[in-house]
Structures are given as C-alpha cells and as structure tokens.
Amino acid sequence: HANWLPGLQTDDIFYDYLVGKYEIEGIGTIGAHITYLNLGSQQRTNEQGTDLGQFNSYEIAGGLAYGLKISERFALGAGARFVYSRLVPSGTLVGSQQANAGTSIGLDLSGLYRTGQFNLGNMQANARFGFNISNLGPGVQYTDNAQQDPMPAMFRFGSAFTLDIDENNSFTLAADISKILARQDFEVVANPDPNAEDSTLINTSYVSSFEALFSSWGSFERFNGSETVELSPLDQLMFGVGLEYWYSDLFALRGGYYYENPENGDRQYITLGAGLRYDMFGVDFSYIIADENSPLANTIRLSALVNF
C-alpha cells in the first residue's frame, strides 16, 4: 500500500497491490495478483468552466503468472493481466467525443539466472541476473475517435550480488537498468486556424508495444512542452541501485537511489527502508526522499507478508 504522490497534498490517491503464489512440485509456480490505483475525486466542468459536480477515477488490473525452473540455475516466467482504466464515467462527452473506460491486456516475460555459492575469502557469495519485459499489449482507447494510447511496456535488466559474512549477517548489492518501450511518434505542424492562440499543432501517432519492442532502441525525438529534444539510447535509460543488510533473516535495513535523465521523466530520489520477519509473518517499509517540489517526496510504502 502507498499513498500516491503525497506532494499533491491530497489524501484520496493511493495504490494497492495484492499478490499470492504457490509452488506445485513437478509443474512449477503459479501466481495471481490484483493492482488497484485510486486516482481520487475530480472536479467536472464544461467548456465554459461551469461546475458540473465531481466524479471518481480509478484503474484496476488482475492477472495470472507462471514460472518454471528450466535447469538448476535458470528459470523462465510469463504472465498476463486484464487492465480496466476508468478516467471518467462511461458516456461522458469530452468536446464532441464520447469518452469510455479503457481496457487492454498486458503480457509479461521474464528470466532469472542464479549462480551457485562460491567462496570469497572466508565468506560465501552468490549472484543473480534477470530480465523482465512487461505490459506488451494493444493500446488503450478512451474515446470513440479511434485514438489509442500505448500500454506502458517496459524492459528491465537487473543483477544482485549477495555476500554472507557469517551465519547471521549478509549484504546484497542490487542494480537494474530500465527502458520504456511504449512511445507515441509526433509531428509539429502549423495550425490552420488563424485565430488560434497556438500557431502550431502536435499530431501524435500510436506505436504498438509489440512494434516498439524492436523499434524503440535508437535515438528518439519528443516534444517537452516548449521544444523538440532528441534523446539518445543512453538518455532513455533509468537506473536504480540499492543495498540491503539482513541480520539472521529477522531484520533488514535498505537504501537505494533512482535516476532518470531530466528530459526523460527527471525522477531522482533516495529510498530508505526496513523489514521485519517473525515466524510466518513479515513487514516491509520504505520512504522516498526527493526534492521538495517533487510529487514523489515523502512517499511511504508499506507491505505485509504471510508465508503459509
């Protein structure tokens, strides 16, 4: 659970995620999840600014996953989810268009490789390497004019190195690199309306996530609201790094750092966290430290774990 974007000074935007998994010997591991994002209460007005009351916006997704150990060291996983995005009540007129809830299907694929234990001095160590491709699927359509928005497809590669100092103390250093695959191509054209305040228009065209999986690895031009900027492949990457300490598998301390290019989201923040395990129960906590003007500043995330 997380109260989302606390910097916006609202208490009705929150994120909840529930997941469970079960291993079936000889078959693999199956899982299921539900994600709910409440976007809070919105004020509705017409084009003249007349107050038409309030409405609620939310998004929900539910899915299944399956993981299979291919060998002693390597495993593959796949998942699928159904997405329902209700930004406005169905049938709402936005200008001359009728808005409805958007729906789509997202597909995931992932892999994980684990090394065996190896000696590092008089300590034991191991390493893990993984990749994840998420949210491949058709675009989301909110209006009746056939305009689509791409699913938030993402590619991630990560690694983790764990060092067991002794039987009670261990450290894990983890890092990942992420890239958004979803994109919309755009074109800046002259506005044909001589009375319009803006002399230019931005025309966008939808690129499917399946196409972007292969075509989104080069340089990319985007309009940042005031000018066209070009992002190199390196500029499009997001980086995360974290360090975790465990004492006797009972108590954990964590810290991390996340970075995005200023022209590619500009999220930069530090995370601090802790975890507790006792018998079949666990609790995890994290806190985001960001610039005071960032809506992510002071975000608190809480997780509860039950291991049957």
PDB file of C-alpha atoms in Angstrom:
ATOM      1  CA  HIS A   1       0.000   0.000   0.000  1.00  0.00           C
ATOM      2  CA  ALA A   2       1.198   3.506  -0.789  1.00  0.00           C
ATOM      3  CA  ASN A   3      -0.440   6.896  -0.522  1.00  0.00           C
ATOM      4  CA  TRP A   4       0.426   8.038  -4.026  1.00  0.00           C
ATOM      5  CA  LEU A   5       2.000  11.420  -4.850  1.00  0.00           C
ATOM      6  CA  PRO A   6       1.743  12.931  -1.355  1.00  0.00           C
ATOM      7  CA  GLY A   7       3.313  16.112  -2.709  1.00  0.00           C
ATOM      8  CA  LEU A   8      -0.002  16.911  -4.380  1.00  0.00           C
ATOM      9  CA  GLN A   9      -1.494  17.491  -0.904  1.00  0.00           C
ATOM     10  CA  THR A  10      -4.366  15.050  -1.408  1.00  0.00           C
ATOM     11  CA  ASP A  11      -5.258  12.001   0.633  1.00  0.00           C
ATOM     12  CA  ASP A  12      -7.551  10.211  -1.832  1.00  0.00           C
ATOM     13  CA  ILE A  13      -4.889   8.985  -4.294  1.00  0.00           C
ATOM     14  CA  PHE A  14      -3.483   5.606  -3.262  1.00  0.00           C
ATOM     15  CA  TYR A  15      -2.036   2.415  -4.709  1.00  0.00           C
ATOM     16  CA  ASP A  16      -2.721  -1.142  -3.507  1.00  0.00           C
ATOM     17  CA  TYR A  17      -1.206  -4.386  -4.723  1.00  0.00           C
ATOM     18  CA  LEU A  18      -2.115  -7.923  -3.620  1.00  0.00           C
ATOM     19  CA  VAL A  19      -0.201 -10.970  -4.858  1.00  0.00           C
ATOM     20  CA  GLY A  20      -0.029 -14.650  -3.976  1.00  0.00           C
ATOM     21  CA  LYS A  21       1.988 -17.575  -5.307  1.00  0.00           C
ATOM     22  CA  TYR A  22       2.010 -21.337  -4.859  1.00  0.00           C
ATOM     23  CA  GLU A  23       4.550 -23.925  -5.977  1.00  0.00           C
ATOM     24  CA  ILE A  24       3.296 -27.215  -7.388  1.00  0.00           C
ATOM     25  CA  GLU A  25       6.012 -29.846  -7.347  1.00  0.00           C
ATOM     26  CA  GLY A  26       6.886 -31.077 -10.806  1.00  0.00           C
ATOM     27  CA  ILE A  27       4.753 -28.419 -12.515  1.00  0.00           C
ATOM     28  CA  GLY A  28       6.113 -25.024 -11.491  1.00  0.00           C
ATOM     29  CA  THR A  29       4.939 -21.973  -9.576  1.00  0.00           C
ATOM     30  CA  ILE A  30       1.635 -20.239 -10.250  1.00  0.00           C
ATOM     31  CA  GLY A  31       0.696 -16.765  -9.068  1.00  0.00           C
ATOM     32  CA  ALA A  32      -2.142 -14.269  -9.171  1.00  0.00           C
ATOM     33  CA  HIS A  33      -2.305 -10.549  -8.478  1.00  0.00           C
ATOM     34  CA  ILE A  34      -4.657  -7.581  -8.277  1.00  0.00           C
ATOM     35  CA  THR A  35      -3.487  -3.975  -8.682  1.00  0.00           C
ATOM     36  CA  TYR A  36      -5.704  -1.020  -7.792  1.00  0.00           C
ATOM     37  CA  LEU A  37      -4.873   2.664  -8.300  1.00  0.00           C
ATOM     38  CA  ASN A  38      -7.421   5.124  -6.930  1.00  0.00           C
ATOM     39  CA  LEU A  39      -6.985   8.474  -8.672  1.00  0.00           C
ATOM     40  CA  GLY A  40      -9.280  10.335  -6.305  1.00  0.00           C
ATOM     41  CA  SER A  41     -12.168  12.697  -6.790  1.00  0.00           C
ATOM     42  CA  GLN A  42     -12.108  15.054  -9.789  1.00  0.00           C
ATOM     43  CA  GLN A  43     -13.993  18.280 -10.432  1.00  0.00           C
ATOM     44  CA  ARG A  44     -16.016  18.196 -13.654  1.00  0.00           C
ATOM     45  CA  THR A  45     -16.674  21.354 -15.684  1.00  0.00           C
ATOM     46  CA  ASN A  46     -17.925  22.152 -19.157  1.00  0.00           C
ATOM     47  CA  GLU A  47     -16.055  24.215 -21.748  1.00  0.00           C
ATOM     48  CA  GLN A  48     -17.339  27.406 -20.143  1.00  0.00           C
ATOM     49  CA  GLY A  49     -15.984  26.375 -16.740  1.00  0.00           C
ATOM     50  CA  THR A  50     -19.408  25.683 -15.184  1.00  0.00           C
ATOM     51  CA  ASP A  51     -19.201  23.303 -12.234  1.00  0.00           C
ATOM     52  CA  LEU A  52     -20.908  20.000 -13.142  1.00  0.00           C
ATOM     53  CA  GLY A  53     -20.125  18.141  -9.927  1.00  0.00           C
ATOM     54  CA  GLN A  54     -17.490  15.555  -9.081  1.00  0.00           C
ATOM     55  CA  PHE A  55     -16.565  12.091 -10.264  1.00  0.00           C
ATOM     56  CA  ASN A  56     -14.054   9.420  -9.253  1.00  0.00           C
ATOM     57  CA  SER A  57     -11.264   7.952 -11.374  1.00  0.00           C
ATOM     58  CA  TYR A  58      -9.520   4.632 -10.854  1.00  0.00           C
ATOM     59  CA  GLU A  59      -7.604   1.871 -12.607  1.00  0.00           C
ATOM     60  CA  ILE A  60      -7.609  -1.850 -11.781  1.00  0.00           C
ATOM     61  CA  ALA A  61      -5.749  -4.842 -13.190  1.00  0.00           C
ATOM     62  CA  GLY A  62      -5.852  -8.545 -12.403  1.00  0.00           C
ATOM     63  CA  GLY A  63      -3.633 -11.264 -13.761  1.00  0.00           C
ATOM     64  CA  LEU A  64      -2.066 -14.718 -13.579  1.00  0.00           C
ATOM     65  CA  ALA A  65       1.572 -15.788 -13.803  1.00  0.00           C
ATOM     66  CA  TYR A  66       3.522 -18.990 -14.226  1.00  0.00           C
ATOM     67  CA  GLY A  67       7.174 -19.760 -13.522  1.00  0.00           C
ATOM     68  CA  LEU A  68       9.169 -22.872 -14.428  1.00  0.00           C
ATOM     69  CA  LYS A  69      12.689 -23.911 -13.482  1.00  0.00           C
ATOM     70  CA  ILE A  70      14.382 -24.831 -16.752  1.00  0.00           C
ATOM     71  CA  SER A  71      17.542 -26.032 -15.043  1.00  0.00           C
ATOM     72  CA  GLU A  72      19.102 -25.898 -11.618  1.00  0.00           C
ATOM     73  CA  ARG A  73      20.336 -22.363 -12.362  1.00  0.00           C
ATOM     74  CA  PHE A  74      17.854 -20.865 -14.844  1.00  0.00           C
ATOM     75  CA  ALA A  75      14.102 -20.208 -14.735  1.00  0.00           C
ATOM     76  CA  LEU A  76      11.558 -18.535 -17.018  1.00  0.00           C
ATOM     77  CA  GLY A  77       8.277 -16.850 -16.174  1.00  0.00           C
ATOM     78  CA  ALA A  78       5.296 -15.489 -18.072  1.00  0.00           C
ATOM     79  CA  GLY A  79       2.225 -13.534 -17.064  1.00  0.00           C
ATOM     80  CA  ALA A  80      -0.932 -11.949 -18.424  1.00  0.00           C
ATOM     81  CA  ARG A  81      -3.282  -9.344 -16.995  1.00  0.00           C
ATOM     82  CA  PHE A  82      -6.512  -7.592 -17.871  1.00  0.00           C
ATOM     83  CA  VAL A  83      -6.474  -3.807 -17.399  1.00  0.00           C
ATOM     84  CA  TYR A  84      -9.519  -1.593 -16.786  1.00  0.00           C
ATOM     85  CA  SER A  85      -8.896   2.173 -16.721  1.00  0.00           C
ATOM     86  CA  ARG A  86     -11.851   4.396 -15.763  1.00  0.00           C
ATOM     87  CA  LEU A  87     -10.712   8.006 -16.006  1.00  0.00           C
ATOM     88  CA  VAL A  88     -14.224   9.447 -16.498  1.00  0.00           C
ATOM     89  CA  PRO A  89     -17.727   7.914 -16.250  1.00  0.00           C
ATOM     90  CA  SER A  90     -18.662   6.000 -19.400  1.00  0.00           C
ATOM     91  CA  GLY A  91     -20.609   8.086 -21.892  1.00  0.00           C
ATOM     92  CA  THR A  92     -19.109  11.396 -20.774  1.00  0.00           C
ATOM     93  CA  LEU A  93     -18.856  13.885 -23.600  1.00  0.00           C
ATOM     94  CA  VAL A  94     -15.427  15.479 -23.955  1.00  0.00           C
ATOM     95  CA  GLY A  95     -15.903  18.127 -26.621  1.00  0.00           C
ATOM     96  CA  SER A  96     -17.550  16.257 -29.463  1.00  0.00           C
ATOM     97  CA  GLN A  97     -16.163  12.874 -28.408  1.00  0.00           C
ATOM     98  CA  GLN A  98     -17.725  10.291 -26.133  1.00  0.00           C
ATOM     99  CA  ALA A  99     -15.316   9.014 -23.507  1.00  0.00           C
ATOM    100  CA  ASN A 100     -15.429   5.489 -22.109  1.00  0.00           C
ATOM    101  CA  ALA A 101     -13.333   3.322 -19.842  1.00  0.00           C
ATOM    102  CA  GLY A 102     -10.185   1.986 -21.481  1.00  0.00           C
ATOM    103  CA  THR A 103      -9.366  -1.716 -21.478  1.00  0.00           C
ATOM    104  CA  SER A 104      -6.385  -3.750 -22.603  1.00  0.00           C
ATOM    105  CA  ILE A 105      -4.361  -6.896 -21.999  1.00  0.00           C
ATOM    106  CA  GLY A 106      -0.746  -6.893 -20.828  1.00  0.00           C
ATOM    107  CA  LEU A 107       1.718  -9.749 -21.346  1.00  0.00           C
ATOM    108  CA  ASP A 108       4.975 -10.297 -19.439  1.00  0.00           C
ATOM    109  CA  LEU A 109       8.063 -12.435 -19.963  1.00  0.00           C
ATOM    110  CA  SER A 110      10.956 -12.816 -17.556  1.00  0.00           C
ATOM    111  CA  GLY A 111      14.030 -14.898 -16.864  1.00  0.00           C
ATOM    112  CA  LEU A 112      16.342 -15.412 -13.885  1.00  0.00           C
ATOM    113  CA  TYR A 113      19.788 -16.992 -13.635  1.00  0.00           C
ATOM    114  CA  ARG A 114      21.369 -17.853 -10.279  1.00  0.00           C
ATOM    115  CA  THR A 115      24.979 -18.803  -9.766  1.00  0.00           C
ATOM    116  CA  GLY A 116      25.958 -21.398  -7.225  1.00  0.00           C
ATOM    117  CA  GLN A 117      27.562 -20.500  -3.932  1.00  0.00           C
ATOM    118  CA  PHE A 118      31.215 -19.571  -4.252  1.00  0.00           C
ATOM    119  CA  ASN A 119      33.918 -18.583  -1.789  1.00  0.00           C
ATOM    120  CA  LEU A 120      35.098 -15.004  -1.456  1.00  0.00           C
ATOM    121  CA  GLY A 121      37.848 -15.100   1.105  1.00  0.00           C
ATOM    122  CA  ASN A 122      36.330 -16.881   4.087  1.00  0.00           C
ATOM    123  CA  MET A 123      32.802 -15.770   3.131  1.00  0.00           C
ATOM    124  CA  GLN A 124      30.087 -17.290   0.914  1.00  0.00           C
ATOM    125  CA  ALA A 125      28.660 -15.363  -2.040  1.00  0.00           C
ATOM    126  CA  ASN A 126      26.222 -15.781  -4.931  1.00  0.00           C
ATOM    127  CA  ALA A 127      24.939 -13.686  -7.819  1.00  0.00           C
ATOM    128  CA  ARG A 128      21.687 -13.410  -9.762  1.00  0.00           C
ATOM    129  CA  PHE A 129      20.895 -11.926 -13.170  1.00  0.00           C
ATOM    130  CA  GLY A 130      17.418 -11.327 -14.532  1.00  0.00           C
ATOM    131  CA  PHE A 131      15.379  -9.638 -17.227  1.00  0.00           C
ATOM    132  CA  ASN A 132      11.739  -8.622 -17.481  1.00  0.00           C
ATOM    133  CA  ILE A 133       9.591  -7.446 -20.393  1.00  0.00           C
ATOM    134  CA  SER A 134       6.236  -6.191 -19.123  1.00  0.00           C
ATOM    135  CA  ASN A 135       2.937  -4.840 -20.433  1.00  0.00           C
ATOM    136  CA  LEU A 136       3.158  -5.928 -24.057  1.00  0.00           C
ATOM    137  CA  GLY A 137      -0.320  -5.490 -25.445  1.00  0.00           C
ATOM    138  CA  PRO A 138      -2.738  -3.488 -27.570  1.00  0.00           C
ATOM    139  CA  GLY A 139      -3.208   0.211 -26.941  1.00  0.00           C
ATOM    140  CA  VAL A 140      -5.843   1.701 -24.641  1.00  0.00           C
ATOM    141  CA  GLN A 141      -8.699   3.589 -26.298  1.00  0.00           C
ATOM    142  CA  TYR A 142     -10.679   6.106 -24.233  1.00  0.00           C
ATOM    143  CA  THR A 143     -12.736   7.909 -26.893  1.00  0.00           C
ATOM    144  CA  ASP A 144     -14.761   6.998 -29.969  1.00  0.00           C
ATOM    145  CA  ASN A 145     -12.349   8.606 -32.453  1.00  0.00           C
ATOM    146  CA  ALA A 146     -10.073   5.527 -32.687  1.00  0.00           C
ATOM    147  CA  GLN A 147      -7.193   7.360 -30.933  1.00  0.00           C
ATOM    148  CA  GLN A 148      -5.130   4.968 -28.819  1.00  0.00           C
ATOM    149  CA  ASP A 149      -2.577   5.380 -26.065  1.00  0.00           C
ATOM    150  CA  PRO A 150       0.178   2.732 -25.813  1.00  0.00           C
ATOM    151  CA  MET A 151       0.407   0.330 -22.896  1.00  0.00           C
ATOM    152  CA  PRO A 152       3.326   1.223 -20.581  1.00  0.00           C
ATOM    153  CA  ALA A 153       5.605  -1.512 -21.952  1.00  0.00           C
ATOM    154  CA  MET A 154       8.943  -1.726 -20.164  1.00  0.00           C
ATOM    155  CA  PHE A 155      12.205  -3.647 -20.450  1.00  0.00           C
ATOM    156  CA  ARG A 156      14.343  -4.234 -17.358  1.00  0.00           C
ATOM    157  CA  PHE A 157      17.656  -5.943 -16.719  1.00  0.00           C
ATOM    158  CA  GLY A 158      18.944  -6.398 -13.200  1.00  0.00           C
ATOM    159  CA  SER A 159      21.587  -8.129 -11.133  1.00  0.00           C
ATOM    160  CA  ALA A 160      22.186  -8.774  -7.466  1.00  0.00           C
ATOM    161  CA  PHE A 161      25.244  -9.892  -5.515  1.00  0.00           C
ATOM    162  CA  THR A 162      24.850 -11.353  -2.016  1.00  0.00           C
ATOM    163  CA  LEU A 163      27.684 -11.754   0.442  1.00  0.00           C
ATOM    164  CA  ASP A 164      27.162 -13.876   3.554  1.00  0.00           C
ATOM    165  CA  ILE A 165      29.631 -12.519   6.077  1.00  0.00           C
ATOM    166  CA  ASP A 166      28.712 -15.182   8.626  1.00  0.00           C
ATOM    167  CA  GLU A 167      25.634 -17.189   9.550  1.00  0.00           C
ATOM    168  CA  ASN A 168      23.906 -14.093  10.967  1.00  0.00           C
ATOM    169  CA  ASN A 169      24.960 -11.196   8.732  1.00  0.00           C
ATOM    170  CA  SER A 170      24.610 -10.705   4.960  1.00  0.00           C
ATOM    171  CA  PHE A 171      24.683  -7.868   2.435  1.00  0.00           C
ATOM    172  CA  THR A 172      23.079  -7.676  -1.008  1.00  0.00           C
ATOM    173  CA  LEU A 173      24.010  -5.095  -3.648  1.00  0.00           C
ATOM    174  CA  ALA A 174      21.437  -4.836  -6.435  1.00  0.00           C
ATOM    175  CA  ALA A 175      21.218  -2.722  -9.581  1.00  0.00           C
ATOM    176  CA  ASP A 176      18.849  -2.510 -12.521  1.00  0.00           C
ATOM    177  CA  ILE A 177      18.515  -0.694 -15.819  1.00  0.00           C
ATOM    178  CA  SER A 178      15.051   0.022 -17.247  1.00  0.00           C
ATOM    179  CA  LYS A 179      13.786   1.380 -20.544  1.00  0.00           C
ATOM    180  CA  ILE A 180      10.287   2.404 -21.548  1.00  0.00           C
ATOM    181  CA  LEU A 181       9.342   0.714 -24.804  1.00  0.00           C
ATOM    182  CA  ALA A 182       5.980   2.443 -25.258  1.00  0.00           C
ATOM    183  CA  ARG A 183       6.038   5.620 -27.302  1.00  0.00           C
ATOM    184  CA  GLN A 184       3.983   7.901 -29.479  1.00  0.00           C
ATOM    185  CA  ASP A 185       5.554   9.463 -32.561  1.00  0.00           C
ATOM    186  CA  PHE A 186       4.687  13.138 -33.044  1.00  0.00           C
ATOM    187  CA  GLU A 187       4.752  15.785 -35.723  1.00  0.00           C
ATOM    188  CA  VAL A 188       4.712  19.564 -35.221  1.00  0.00           C
ATOM    189  CA  VAL A 189       2.544  21.232 -37.891  1.00  0.00           C
ATOM    190  CA  ALA A 190       1.187  24.736 -38.495  1.00  0.00           C
ATOM    191  CA  ASN A 191      -2.233  25.442 -37.001  1.00  0.00           C
ATOM    192  CA  PRO A 192      -4.672  26.171 -39.862  1.00  0.00           C
ATOM    193  CA  ASP A 193      -6.839  28.323 -37.560  1.00  0.00           C
ATOM    194  CA  PRO A 194      -5.542  31.937 -37.829  1.00  0.00           C
ATOM    195  CA  ASN A 195      -7.451  32.899 -34.670  1.00  0.00           C
ATOM    196  CA  ALA A 196      -5.900  30.174 -32.517  1.00  0.00           C
ATOM    197  CA  GLU A 197      -3.600  31.184 -29.664  1.00  0.00           C
ATOM    198  CA  ASP A 198      -1.073  28.492 -30.643  1.00  0.00           C
ATOM    199  CA  SER A 199       0.475  28.773 -34.102  1.00  0.00           C
ATOM    200  CA  THR A 200       1.433  25.088 -34.132  1.00  0.00           C
ATOM    201  CA  LEU A 201      -0.274  21.755 -33.516  1.00  0.00           C
ATOM    202  CA  ILE A 202       1.144  18.475 -32.227  1.00  0.00           C
ATOM    203  CA  ASN A 203      -0.061  15.428 -34.152  1.00  0.00           C
ATOM    204  CA  THR A 204       0.667  12.101 -32.468  1.00  0.00           C
ATOM    205  CA  SER A 205       0.605   8.612 -33.927  1.00  0.00           C
ATOM    206  CA  TYR A 206       0.310   5.416 -31.929  1.00  0.00           C
ATOM    207  CA  VAL A 207       3.141   2.839 -31.947  1.00  0.00           C
ATOM    208  CA  SER A 208       2.123  -0.589 -30.625  1.00  0.00           C
ATOM    209  CA  SER A 209       4.162  -2.111 -27.803  1.00  0.00           C
ATOM    210  CA  PHE A 210       4.946  -5.162 -29.932  1.00  0.00           C
ATOM    211  CA  GLU A 211       6.427  -2.945 -32.655  1.00  0.00           C
ATOM    212  CA  ALA A 212       8.226  -0.790 -30.062  1.00  0.00           C
ATOM    213  CA  LEU A 213       9.866  -3.914 -28.621  1.00  0.00           C
ATOM    214  CA  PHE A 214      12.087  -3.949 -31.728  1.00  0.00           C
ATOM    215  CA  SER A 215      11.950  -0.353 -32.982  1.00  0.00           C
ATOM    216  CA  SER A 216      12.485   1.748 -29.838  1.00  0.00           C
ATOM    217  CA  TRP A 217      16.211   1.222 -29.299  1.00  0.00           C
ATOM    218  CA  GLY A 218      17.512   4.139 -31.344  1.00  0.00           C
ATOM    219  CA  SER A 219      17.505   7.882 -30.705  1.00  0.00           C
ATOM    220  CA  PHE A 220      14.079   9.359 -30.062  1.00  0.00           C
ATOM    221  CA  GLU A 221      12.636  12.838 -30.526  1.00  0.00           C
ATOM    222  CA  ARG A 222       9.980  14.127 -28.160  1.00  0.00           C
ATOM    223  CA  PHE A 223       8.245  17.433 -27.544  1.00  0.00           C
ATOM    224  CA  ASN A 224       8.819  18.529 -23.928  1.00  0.00           C
ATOM    225  CA  GLY A 225       6.120  21.202 -23.978  1.00  0.00           C
ATOM    226  CA  SER A 226       8.272  24.000 -25.318  1.00  0.00           C
ATOM    227  CA  GLU A 227      10.733  22.499 -27.778  1.00  0.00           C
ATOM    228  CA  THR A 228      11.709  19.308 -29.572  1.00  0.00           C
ATOM    229  CA  VAL A 229      14.524  17.404 -27.862  1.00  0.00           C
ATOM    230  CA  GLU A 230      16.421  14.340 -29.010  1.00  0.00           C
ATOM    231  CA  LEU A 231      17.096  11.535 -26.554  1.00  0.00           C
ATOM    232  CA  SER A 232      19.972   9.190 -27.263  1.00  0.00           C
ATOM    233  CA  PRO A 233      19.598   5.490 -26.313  1.00  0.00           C
ATOM    234  CA  LEU A 234      21.560   6.230 -23.124  1.00  0.00           C
ATOM    235  CA  ASP A 235      19.305   9.187 -22.250  1.00  0.00           C
ATOM    236  CA  GLN A 236      16.281   6.871 -22.359  1.00  0.00           C
ATOM    237  CA  LEU A 237      17.587   4.529 -19.658  1.00  0.00           C
ATOM    238  CA  MET A 238      16.546   4.653 -15.990  1.00  0.00           C
ATOM    239  CA  PHE A 239      18.966   3.450 -13.333  1.00  0.00           C
ATOM    240  CA  GLY A 240      18.408   2.052  -9.870  1.00  0.00           C
ATOM    241  CA  VAL A 241      20.870   0.784  -7.279  1.00  0.00           C
ATOM    242  CA  GLY A 242      20.276  -0.483  -3.751  1.00  0.00           C
ATOM    243  CA  LEU A 243      21.992  -2.029  -0.752  1.00  0.00           C
ATOM    244  CA  GLU A 244      20.303  -4.381   1.724  1.00  0.00           C
ATOM    245  CA  TYR A 245      21.543  -5.728   5.071  1.00  0.00           C
ATOM    246  CA  TRP A 246      19.989  -8.714   6.830  1.00  0.00           C
ATOM    247  CA  TYR A 247      20.574  -9.864  10.372  1.00  0.00           C
ATOM    248  CA  SER A 248      19.754 -13.542  10.937  1.00  0.00           C
ATOM    249  CA  ASP A 249      16.892 -13.385   8.394  1.00  0.00           C
ATOM    250  CA  LEU A 250      14.922 -11.419  11.019  1.00  0.00           C
ATOM    251  CA  PHE A 251      15.704  -7.747  10.446  1.00  0.00           C
ATOM    252  CA  ALA A 252      16.676  -5.809   7.299  1.00  0.00           C
ATOM    253  CA  LEU A 253      17.900  -2.291   6.525  1.00  0.00           C
ATOM    254  CA  ARG A 254      17.793  -0.933   2.964  1.00  0.00           C
ATOM    255  CA  GLY A 255      18.855   2.114   0.984  1.00  0.00           C
ATOM    256  CA  GLY A 256      18.727   2.978  -2.708  1.00  0.00           C
ATOM    257  CA  TYR A 257      18.988   5.614  -5.405  1.00  0.00           C
ATOM    258  CA  TYR A 258      16.968   6.082  -8.615  1.00  0.00           C
ATOM    259  CA  TYR A 259      17.864   8.301 -11.587  1.00  0.00           C
ATOM    260  CA  GLU A 260      16.205   9.414 -14.833  1.00  0.00           C
ATOM    261  CA  ASN A 261      17.504  11.865 -17.428  1.00  0.00           C
ATOM    262  CA  PRO A 262      15.929  15.347 -16.943  1.00  0.00           C
ATOM    263  CA  GLU A 263      14.381  15.091 -20.439  1.00  0.00           C
ATOM    264  CA  ASN A 264      13.116  11.558 -19.786  1.00  0.00           C
ATOM    265  CA  GLY A 265      10.995  11.945 -16.655  1.00  0.00           C
ATOM    266  CA  ASP A 266      13.547  13.622 -14.357  1.00  0.00           C
ATOM    267  CA  ARG A 267      12.738  11.408 -11.366  1.00  0.00           C
ATOM    268  CA  GLN A 268      15.693  11.399  -8.982  1.00  0.00           C
ATOM    269  CA  TYR A 269      15.308  10.250  -5.414  1.00  0.00           C
ATOM    270  CA  ILE A 270      16.756   8.300  -2.492  1.00  0.00           C
ATOM    271  CA  THR A 271      14.894   5.471  -0.778  1.00  0.00           C
ATOM    272  CA  LEU A 272      15.293   4.218   2.774  1.00  0.00           C
ATOM    273  CA  GLY A 273      13.635   1.101   4.123  1.00  0.00           C
ATOM    274  CA  ALA A 274      13.480  -1.650   6.715  1.00  0.00           C
ATOM    275  CA  GLY A 275      11.974  -5.098   7.062  1.00  0.00           C
ATOM    276  CA  LEU A 276      10.998  -7.492   9.846  1.00  0.00           C
ATOM    277  CA  ARG A 277      10.353 -11.251   9.733  1.00  0.00           C
ATOM    278  CA  TYR A 278       8.926 -13.345  12.544  1.00  0.00           C
ATOM    279  CA  ASP A 279       7.695 -16.893  12.083  1.00  0.00           C
ATOM    280  CA  MET A 280       5.252 -16.800   9.127  1.00  0.00           C
ATOM    281  CA  PHE A 281       4.784 -13.005   9.108  1.00  0.00           C
ATOM    282  CA  GLY A 282       6.760 -10.137   7.621  1.00  0.00           C
ATOM    283  CA  VAL A 283       6.502  -6.359   7.308  1.00  0.00           C
ATOM    284  CA  ASP A 284       8.429  -4.044   4.982  1.00  0.00           C
ATOM    285  CA  PHE A 285       8.576  -0.263   4.957  1.00  0.00           C
ATOM    286  CA  SER A 286      10.142   2.271   2.598  1.00  0.00           C
ATOM    287  CA  TYR A 287      10.361   6.048   2.408  1.00  0.00           C
ATOM    288  CA  ILE A 288      11.262   8.240  -0.594  1.00  0.00           C
ATOM    289  CA  ILE A 289      13.471  11.293  -0.123  1.00  0.00           C
ATOM    290  CA  ALA A 290      13.176  13.626  -3.120  1.00  0.00           C
ATOM    291  CA  ASP A 291      13.304  17.306  -3.946  1.00  0.00           C
ATOM    292  CA  GLU A 292      10.583  19.130  -2.013  1.00  0.00           C
ATOM    293  CA  ASN A 293       8.947  20.157  -5.298  1.00  0.00           C
ATOM    294  CA  SER A 294       8.654  16.543  -6.462  1.00  0.00           C
ATOM    295  CA  PRO A 295       5.199  14.951  -6.021  1.00  0.00           C
ATOM    296  CA  LEU A 296       7.030  11.749  -5.015  1.00  0.00           C
ATOM    297  CA  ALA A 297       8.634  13.417  -1.978  1.00  0.00           C
ATOM    298  CA  ASN A 298       7.783  11.762   1.348  1.00  0.00           C
ATOM    299  CA  THR A 299       6.102   8.748  -0.262  1.00  0.00           C
ATOM    300  CA  ILE A 300       5.663   5.915   2.255  1.00  0.00           C
ATOM    301  CA  ARG A 301       5.161   2.322   1.128  1.00  0.00           C
ATOM    302  CA  LEU A 302       4.041  -0.476   3.441  1.00  0.00           C
ATOM    303  CA  SER A 303       3.980  -4.215   2.663  1.00  0.00           C
ATOM    304  CA  ALA A 304       2.789  -7.209   4.673  1.00  0.00           C
ATOM    305  CA  LEU A 305       3.856 -10.806   4.016  1.00  0.00           C
ATOM    306  CA  VAL A 306       2.283 -14.085   5.115  1.00  0.00           C
ATOM    307  CA  ASN A 307       4.228 -17.284   4.338  1.00  0.00           C
ATOM    308  CA  PHE A 308       1.973 -20.323   4.770  1.00  0.00           C
TER     309      PHE A 308
END
